[in-house]
Short mmCIF file of C-alpha atoms in Angstrom, two decimals:
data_model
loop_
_atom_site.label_atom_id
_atom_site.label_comp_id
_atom_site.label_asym_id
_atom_site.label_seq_id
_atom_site.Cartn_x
_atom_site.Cartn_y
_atom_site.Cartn_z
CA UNK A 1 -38.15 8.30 26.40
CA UNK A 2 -37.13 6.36 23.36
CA UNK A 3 -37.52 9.42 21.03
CA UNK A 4 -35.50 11.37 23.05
CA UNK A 5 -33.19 9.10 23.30
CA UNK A 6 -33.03 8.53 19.05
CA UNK A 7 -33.00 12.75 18.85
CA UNK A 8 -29.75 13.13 21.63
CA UNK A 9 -28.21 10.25 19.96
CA UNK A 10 -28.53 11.66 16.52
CA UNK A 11 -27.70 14.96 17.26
CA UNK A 12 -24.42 13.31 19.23
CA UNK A 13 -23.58 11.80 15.87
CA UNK A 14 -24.30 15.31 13.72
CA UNK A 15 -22.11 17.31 16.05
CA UNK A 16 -19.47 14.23 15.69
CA UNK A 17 -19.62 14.45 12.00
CA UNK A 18 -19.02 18.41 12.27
CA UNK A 19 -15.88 17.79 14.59
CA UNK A 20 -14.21 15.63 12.04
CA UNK A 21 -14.66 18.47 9.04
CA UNK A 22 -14.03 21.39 11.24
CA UNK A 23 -9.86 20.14 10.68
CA UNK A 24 -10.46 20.61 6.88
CA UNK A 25 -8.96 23.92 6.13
CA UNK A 26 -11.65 25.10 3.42
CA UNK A 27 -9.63 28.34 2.12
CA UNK A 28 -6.68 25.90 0.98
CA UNK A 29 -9.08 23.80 -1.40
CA UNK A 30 -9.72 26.96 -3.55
CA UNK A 31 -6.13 28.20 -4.46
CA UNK A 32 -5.88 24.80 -6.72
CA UNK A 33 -5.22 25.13 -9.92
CA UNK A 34 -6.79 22.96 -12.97
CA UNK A 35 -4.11 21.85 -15.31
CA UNK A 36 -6.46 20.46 -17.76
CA UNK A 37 -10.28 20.90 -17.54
CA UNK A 38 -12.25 17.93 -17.25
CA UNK A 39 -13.61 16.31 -20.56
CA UNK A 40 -14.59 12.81 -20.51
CA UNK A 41 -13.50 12.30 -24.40
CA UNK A 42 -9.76 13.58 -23.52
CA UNK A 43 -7.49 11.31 -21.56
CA UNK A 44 -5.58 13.35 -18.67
CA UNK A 45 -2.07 13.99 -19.48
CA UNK A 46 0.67 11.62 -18.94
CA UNK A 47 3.17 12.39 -15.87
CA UNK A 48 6.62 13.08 -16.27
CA UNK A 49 8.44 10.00 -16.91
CA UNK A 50 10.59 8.68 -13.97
CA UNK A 51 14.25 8.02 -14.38
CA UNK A 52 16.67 5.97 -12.64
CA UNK A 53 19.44 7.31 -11.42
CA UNK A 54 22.65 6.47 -13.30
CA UNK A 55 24.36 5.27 -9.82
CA UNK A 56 22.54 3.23 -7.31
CA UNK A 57 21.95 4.97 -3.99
CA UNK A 58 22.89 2.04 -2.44
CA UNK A 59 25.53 -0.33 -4.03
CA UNK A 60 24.53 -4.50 -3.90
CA UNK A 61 26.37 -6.91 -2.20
CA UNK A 62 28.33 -9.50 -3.83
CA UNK A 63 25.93 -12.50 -3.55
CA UNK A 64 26.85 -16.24 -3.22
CA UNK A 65 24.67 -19.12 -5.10
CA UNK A 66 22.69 -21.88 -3.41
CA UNK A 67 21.39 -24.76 -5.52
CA UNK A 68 17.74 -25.37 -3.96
CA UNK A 69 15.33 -26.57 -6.18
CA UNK A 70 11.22 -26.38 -5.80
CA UNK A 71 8.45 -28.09 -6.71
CA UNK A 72 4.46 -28.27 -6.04
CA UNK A 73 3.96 -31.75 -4.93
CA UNK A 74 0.79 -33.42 -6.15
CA UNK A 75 -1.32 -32.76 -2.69
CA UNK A 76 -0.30 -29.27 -3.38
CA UNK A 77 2.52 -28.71 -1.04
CA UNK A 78 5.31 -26.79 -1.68
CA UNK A 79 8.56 -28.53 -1.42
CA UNK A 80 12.53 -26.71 -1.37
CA UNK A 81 15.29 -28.89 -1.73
CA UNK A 82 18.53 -27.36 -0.36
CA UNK A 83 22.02 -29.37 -0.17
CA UNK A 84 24.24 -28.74 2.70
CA UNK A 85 27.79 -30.06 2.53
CA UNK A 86 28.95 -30.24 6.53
CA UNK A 87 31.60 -31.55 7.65
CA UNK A 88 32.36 -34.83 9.80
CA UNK A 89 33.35 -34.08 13.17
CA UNK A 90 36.34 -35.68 14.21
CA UNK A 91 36.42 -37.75 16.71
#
């Protein structure tokens, strides 16, 4: 009973394994095209370099300044310092 339980377990897991190929579209992997053939002395080519564009797609925002301050305290804790002017309430 154990054998046939190992055989219908492993042929569960081969038909499985099929499945997940059978998506692969096999006649699409043969119309690529080799720019370069492989050589392992040869580097590939370099790509195309990227450039920005000379206007951002999206213009920054004017931003203010705070005047924090960090440091690593000697436990190894990070601490921020950040002064807040507020206000007194009146009364």
């Amino acid at each position: 009973m154990k054998l046939f339980r190992a055989w219908a377990q492993l042929a569960l897991l081969s038909i499985l394994a099929m499945m997940s190929c059978a998506g692969d579209d096999l006649r699409q992997l043969g119309t690529a095209t080799v720019q370069q053939p492989f050589d392992q002395e040869t580097p590939p080519e370099q790509p195309e370099a990227f450039t920005l564009p000379a206007t951002p797609i999206v213009a920054g925002a004017n931003a203010g300044y705070l005047p924090g301050s960090g440091h690593v305290t000697p436990d190894g804790a990070y601490t921020y310092r950040l002064p807040i002017d507020v206000r007194r309430a009146h009364p």
